[in-house]
Amino acid sequence: MATPRNHRRARRAPSSPDAVPRGVGPVIAAIGFLLVYALIFFLAPIPELKDQEHPAGLSRGALLTKELLLFDDVVLGARDSEGVRVSGGWFGVPAEFAMGDRLRVLLPALAMLAVCGLAGWLLLNLARIDRGITSLETIFFSCCVGCSALSLYTFGVGLAGGLHARWLFLAPAAVIVLLGLYRLRRVFGSATTARDPDLSSGESAGEQQAVNHWLWWGVPFVAAIMLGGTLTPIEFDVLEYHLQAPKEFYQQGAIGFLPHNVYANMPLGSEMLSLAAISAVGDWWFGALVGKALIALAAPLTALGLLAAGRRFIDPTCGVVAALTYISIPWITRVSALGLVEGVSALYLWGTVYAMLLWLRRQMAERMSLVALAGFLAGSAAACKYPNVVFVLVPATLVVALRSWIVAARQEPTRRWSARFLSPACFLIAAFVACGPWFAKNWLLTGNPTYPLAYKIFDGRTRTDELDAQWNRVHRPPGFAPWRVFDSAANIAWRSSWLSPLVLPLAILGVLGTCHRRLAIGLCLYATFVFATWWLFTHRLDRFWVPIYPVLALLAGCSAARVATLGWHVPLKIFLAAGLAVNLLVIVAGGGGDNAYFVSLERLQKDTDRIHDWHQYLNDHLSRDDVVLAVADAVVFDLKMPVLYSTVFDQDLLEELTRGRTAEERRQALAELGVRYVVVDWSEIARYRSPGNYGFTDFITPALFEELVSQQVLDPPLRPGKLAQTAPGYDIYPVQAASTASESSARPHSPERAPH
């Protein structure tokens, strides 16, 4: 690890063999703290790994030992008692090395990110935000702004019904590339960019090289994220709405209200990146993979922002350690590779914090463009997920307002009014540009800008008292007893499955030991605010905490920089290297979400370990024109035929079509929608109805289907031999031929319930 220029004296060699580096007492105490935390971390049982032998869960240390001893199973797949491989690993069974398939998905995603970066840079250049910031900062903020701009553009095209027009995406991309190259040529051909006076300029080449050398440790983590991002989706939320909503929007050619998928009517700023990829490619399945890979790239981009911030605010060591700490967190790899959107939320959160920190510096306090940048990125975070309104938009607004009032108090009376309100107004306008269209869309289509939230205030199309009560019961905080605070803190600190041993202890030391106390305390207060609002206002999923990790990673970098300045390079290197090795083992063993890194897309698309057995049966045996009505099965992304479904928080469609109706009316209702098959997932219904789960309508019962069969509305369920034995709990009922024969040109009957 290199040491910053302004602390060279502190790291000179001791004058005698018995001398020790400065700060020996605090550093030894810090090492002791790290060892105690590591002991707690590795002895903590993982609740998800409970069994008869380990009723509290297998400890993390035992799990890591097991994975290390069986690492060949991780890479090459598990074997049975006769030595025959029975499950995948990195290469699948039989083994293959389909690196071409990974590149086929990754290269278009990288191209999209490059276009976003150029578009963002053009916007920054137009607003003169890129003046006085470094090259790394320019790249980081350009990509952030460009991705948000692409999201807004896709949203606008979708509302206008232009999602099937590929030229609406390819032509602007070509124009952006031409303008970007022309502008870059002028900038680099006419003058060099001014160096930021806040950055140290005296680091020696050796120091820079020593710091940059450690960046190679991040390559395996970036590779795991990129490879995982190009794999077929397997996570429930991704299949239910993160990719399913863009798929439906593309199939119907426009963005509209989806009454059967409550999640698809929330702000979908991240999902618009997938929709842009789908529209540009012209294929919903392959385009969704490209969009998933683009979303995964948010994690390396955030690490780049941390590298730049550490260099600016502390020193190069801080930036490198912050970036490595962040990119190596198993939670980050997991959400990024699986296609979840917390990585994008973390990107915009950190972009907001970074822009705010730049604006709060005395040298840049007058730059209103930085306030607009912070507001736009805060609004971009809010456009991805409702909790980000509380986590990002509200605290950033308060900081801008407070700083403006403090500054106004020092101004002349004639200038106080503008000093108080100009910056907050600029911030809020920029934020509204980024997230306002989503709230406006919901207001126009449902009467509720925060649909499905605040039902008792705004009401909301398709919502009922029963559905609202069900939603609130599941999403409200699970009690406020004092012991629950400790329980939640323990989950975040050492019990959650996908934690890193580096983040929390180094972040704590960063607050206690850094020389940059004001910065560290400010970041600590913000992290505490996010924890408090997460605990008070959400249902406390560990995943919702993930977006705050960039802040903790920078604090971790602060502590590492401080230890390095005291001359304790070896303990820092050992702890960092050990933590990175542990994280990498967890990630490549499957903790990163999926580790079939080199299996072909053709095999993954049909692999029943990733796609529901019955979904594969439907894809293989039904025509592409057969309309399926799915009951209690909302994970329908992989189905290739038109499908009608409802999430557990929406009114069940079969109940709508059959409750209180005669047999003839039921047949007619199914015929008007063109339904050829009704499928029901009894295992999912049982899960929903289990104690403490979401709940499910009591109307759907086996007796109802027996009645529909006896009324000749449905035929008896299909029983395809072996599949019924290996995957029970799923029934496929053909609709009576007489009903389907009476279909008319009225199909689909209602645009709200049109087959997807």
mmCIF file of N, CA and C in Angstrom, residues 283-325:
data_model
loop_
_atom_site.group_PDB
_atom_site.id
_atom_site.type_symbol
_atom_site.label_atom_id
_atom_site.label_comp_id
_atom_site.label_asym_id
_atom_site.label_seq_id
_atom_site.Cartn_x
_atom_site.Cartn_y
_atom_site.Cartn_z
ATOM 1 N N ASP A 283 -35.770 -8.178 -29.467
ATOM 2 C CA ASP A 283 -36.114 -9.523 -28.978
ATOM 3 C C ASP A 283 -36.199 -9.459 -27.462
ATOM 4 N N TRP A 284 -37.346 -9.865 -26.900
ATOM 5 C CA TRP A 284 -37.536 -9.666 -25.459
ATOM 6 C C TRP A 284 -36.638 -10.560 -24.627
ATOM 7 N N TRP A 285 -36.348 -11.784 -25.084
ATOM 8 C CA TRP A 285 -35.558 -12.684 -24.247
ATOM 9 C C TRP A 285 -34.080 -12.297 -24.254
ATOM 10 N N PHE A 286 -33.478 -12.184 -25.435
ATOM 11 C CA PHE A 286 -32.066 -11.820 -25.502
ATOM 12 C C PHE A 286 -31.849 -10.387 -25.028
ATOM 13 N N GLY A 287 -32.767 -9.503 -25.375
ATOM 14 C CA GLY A 287 -32.636 -8.120 -24.918
ATOM 15 C C GLY A 287 -32.687 -8.005 -23.410
ATOM 16 N N ALA A 288 -33.506 -8.860 -22.765
ATOM 17 C CA ALA A 288 -33.573 -8.849 -21.301
ATOM 18 C C ALA A 288 -32.235 -9.249 -20.692
ATOM 19 N N LEU A 289 -31.531 -10.192 -21.316
ATOM 20 C CA LEU A 289 -30.210 -10.580 -20.816
ATOM 21 C C LEU A 289 -29.217 -9.428 -20.953
ATOM 22 N N VAL A 290 -29.280 -8.723 -22.081
ATOM 23 C CA VAL A 290 -28.398 -7.561 -22.261
ATOM 24 C C VAL A 290 -28.712 -6.503 -21.203
ATOM 25 N N GLY A 291 -30.000 -6.254 -20.953
ATOM 26 C CA GLY A 291 -30.374 -5.290 -19.918
ATOM 27 C C GLY A 291 -29.935 -5.727 -18.539
ATOM 28 N N LYS A 292 -30.039 -7.011 -18.255
ATOM 29 C CA LYS A 292 -29.580 -7.552 -16.969
ATOM 30 C C LYS A 292 -28.082 -7.354 -16.807
ATOM 31 N N ALA A 293 -27.320 -7.566 -17.883
ATOM 32 C CA ALA A 293 -25.875 -7.344 -17.817
ATOM 33 C C ALA A 293 -25.557 -5.865 -17.631
ATOM 34 N N LEU A 294 -26.329 -4.993 -18.272
ATOM 35 C CA LEU A 294 -26.110 -3.547 -18.099
ATOM 36 C C LEU A 294 -26.362 -3.133 -16.661
ATOM 37 N N ILE A 295 -27.397 -3.670 -16.041
ATOM 38 C CA ILE A 295 -27.686 -3.368 -14.636
ATOM 39 C C ILE A 295 -26.541 -3.848 -13.747
ATOM 40 N N ALA A 296 -25.958 -5.016 -14.083
ATOM 41 C CA ALA A 296 -24.843 -5.543 -13.286
ATOM 42 C C ALA A 296 -23.636 -4.616 -13.328
ATOM 43 N N LEU A 297 -23.451 -3.888 -14.434
ATOM 44 C CA LEU A 297 -22.288 -3.011 -14.572
ATOM 45 C C LEU A 297 -22.350 -1.807 -13.634
ATOM 46 N N ALA A 298 -23.480 -1.590 -12.968
ATOM 47 C CA ALA A 298 -23.565 -0.502 -12.000
ATOM 48 C C ALA A 298 -22.592 -0.702 -10.846
ATOM 49 N N ALA A 299 -22.303 -1.954 -10.493
ATOM 50 C CA ALA A 299 -21.403 -2.212 -9.364
ATOM 51 C C ALA A 299 -19.970 -1.777 -9.659
ATOM 52 N N PRO A 300 -19.352 -2.212 -10.770
ATOM 53 C CA PRO A 300 -18.003 -1.688 -11.070
ATOM 54 C C PRO A 300 -17.975 -0.180 -11.240
ATOM 55 N N LEU A 301 -19.046 0.386 -11.767
ATOM 56 C CA LEU A 301 -19.096 1.836 -11.933
ATOM 57 C C LEU A 301 -19.110 2.535 -10.575
ATOM 58 N N THR A 302 -19.839 1.979 -9.603
ATOM 59 C CA THR A 302 -19.834 2.546 -8.252
ATOM 60 C C THR A 302 -18.451 2.445 -7.627
ATOM 61 N N ALA A 303 -17.777 1.313 -7.850
ATOM 62 C CA ALA A 303 -16.409 1.158 -7.335
ATOM 63 C C ALA A 303 -15.483 2.205 -7.941
ATOM 64 N N LEU A 304 -15.678 2.521 -9.213
ATOM 65 C CA LEU A 304 -14.894 3.582 -9.843
ATOM 66 C C LEU A 304 -15.144 4.919 -9.155
ATOM 67 N N GLY A 305 -16.411 5.193 -8.815
ATOM 68 C CA GLY A 305 -16.722 6.422 -8.096
ATOM 69 C C GLY A 305 -16.069 6.476 -6.726
ATOM 70 N N LEU A 306 -15.980 5.343 -6.048
ATOM 71 C CA LEU A 306 -15.309 5.291 -4.746
ATOM 72 C C LEU A 306 -13.807 5.510 -4.897
ATOM 73 N N LEU A 307 -13.236 4.942 -5.943
ATOM 74 C CA LEU A 307 -11.818 5.154 -6.202
ATOM 75 C C LEU A 307 -11.533 6.640 -6.401
ATOM 76 N N ALA A 308 -12.381 7.302 -7.169
ATOM 77 C CA ALA A 308 -12.190 8.730 -7.415
ATOM 78 C C ALA A 308 -12.404 9.549 -6.151
ATOM 79 N N ALA A 309 -13.429 9.204 -5.369
ATOM 80 C CA ALA A 309 -13.718 9.965 -4.150
ATOM 81 C C ALA A 309 -12.614 9.810 -3.119
ATOM 82 N N GLY A 310 -12.112 8.591 -2.951
ATOM 83 C CA GLY A 310 -11.025 8.390 -2.003
ATOM 84 C C GLY A 310 -9.797 9.193 -2.368
ATOM 85 N N ARG A 311 -9.473 9.220 -3.646
ATOM 86 C CA ARG A 311 -8.315 9.996 -4.101
ATOM 87 C C ARG A 311 -8.516 11.478 -3.848
ATOM 88 N N ARG A 312 -9.726 11.962 -4.059
ATOM 89 C CA ARG A 312 -9.965 13.395 -3.880
ATOM 90 C C ARG A 312 -9.976 13.792 -2.409
ATOM 91 N N PHE A 313 -10.744 13.089 -1.598
ATOM 92 C CA PHE A 313 -10.998 13.551 -0.238
ATOM 93 C C PHE A 313 -9.954 13.075 0.771
ATOM 94 N N ILE A 314 -9.286 11.942 0.506
ATOM 95 C CA ILE A 314 -8.307 11.425 1.470
ATOM 96 C C ILE A 314 -6.953 11.251 0.781
ATOM 97 N N ASP A 315 -6.751 10.115 0.126
ATOM 98 C CA ASP A 315 -5.509 9.835 -0.582
ATOM 99 C C ASP A 315 -5.711 8.605 -1.458
ATOM 100 N N PRO A 316 -4.746 8.259 -2.311
ATOM 101 C CA PRO A 316 -4.928 7.112 -3.206
ATOM 102 C C PRO A 316 -5.205 5.804 -2.480
ATOM 103 N N THR A 317 -4.572 5.585 -1.314
ATOM 104 C CA THR A 317 -4.811 4.355 -0.569
ATOM 105 C C THR A 317 -6.277 4.224 -0.192
ATOM 106 N N CYS A 318 -6.884 5.296 0.267
ATOM 107 C CA CYS A 318 -8.298 5.283 0.636
ATOM 108 C C CYS A 318 -9.156 4.892 -0.555
ATOM 109 N N GLY A 319 -8.877 5.474 -1.717
ATOM 110 C CA GLY A 319 -9.681 5.167 -2.889
ATOM 111 C C GLY A 319 -9.593 3.713 -3.287
ATOM 112 N N VAL A 320 -8.378 3.162 -3.275
ATOM 113 C CA VAL A 320 -8.200 1.765 -3.673
ATOM 114 C C VAL A 320 -8.885 0.827 -2.690
ATOM 115 N N VAL A 321 -8.692 1.047 -1.396
ATOM 116 C CA VAL A 321 -9.300 0.166 -0.397
ATOM 117 C C VAL A 321 -10.824 0.292 -0.421
ATOM 118 N N ALA A 322 -11.334 1.507 -0.590
ATOM 119 C CA ALA A 322 -12.783 1.685 -0.674
ATOM 120 C C ALA A 322 -13.356 0.930 -1.865
ATOM 121 N N ALA A 323 -12.703 1.052 -3.026
ATOM 122 C CA ALA A 323 -13.191 0.362 -4.221
ATOM 123 C C ALA A 323 -13.131 -1.146 -4.054
ATOM 124 N N LEU A 324 -12.024 -1.663 -3.512
ATOM 125 C CA LEU A 324 -11.894 -3.108 -3.319
ATOM 126 C C LEU A 324 -12.887 -3.616 -2.279
ATOM 127 N N THR A 325 -13.064 -2.853 -1.215
ATOM 128 C CA THR A 325 -14.013 -3.265 -0.182
ATOM 129 C C THR A 325 -15.412 -3.383 -0.759
#
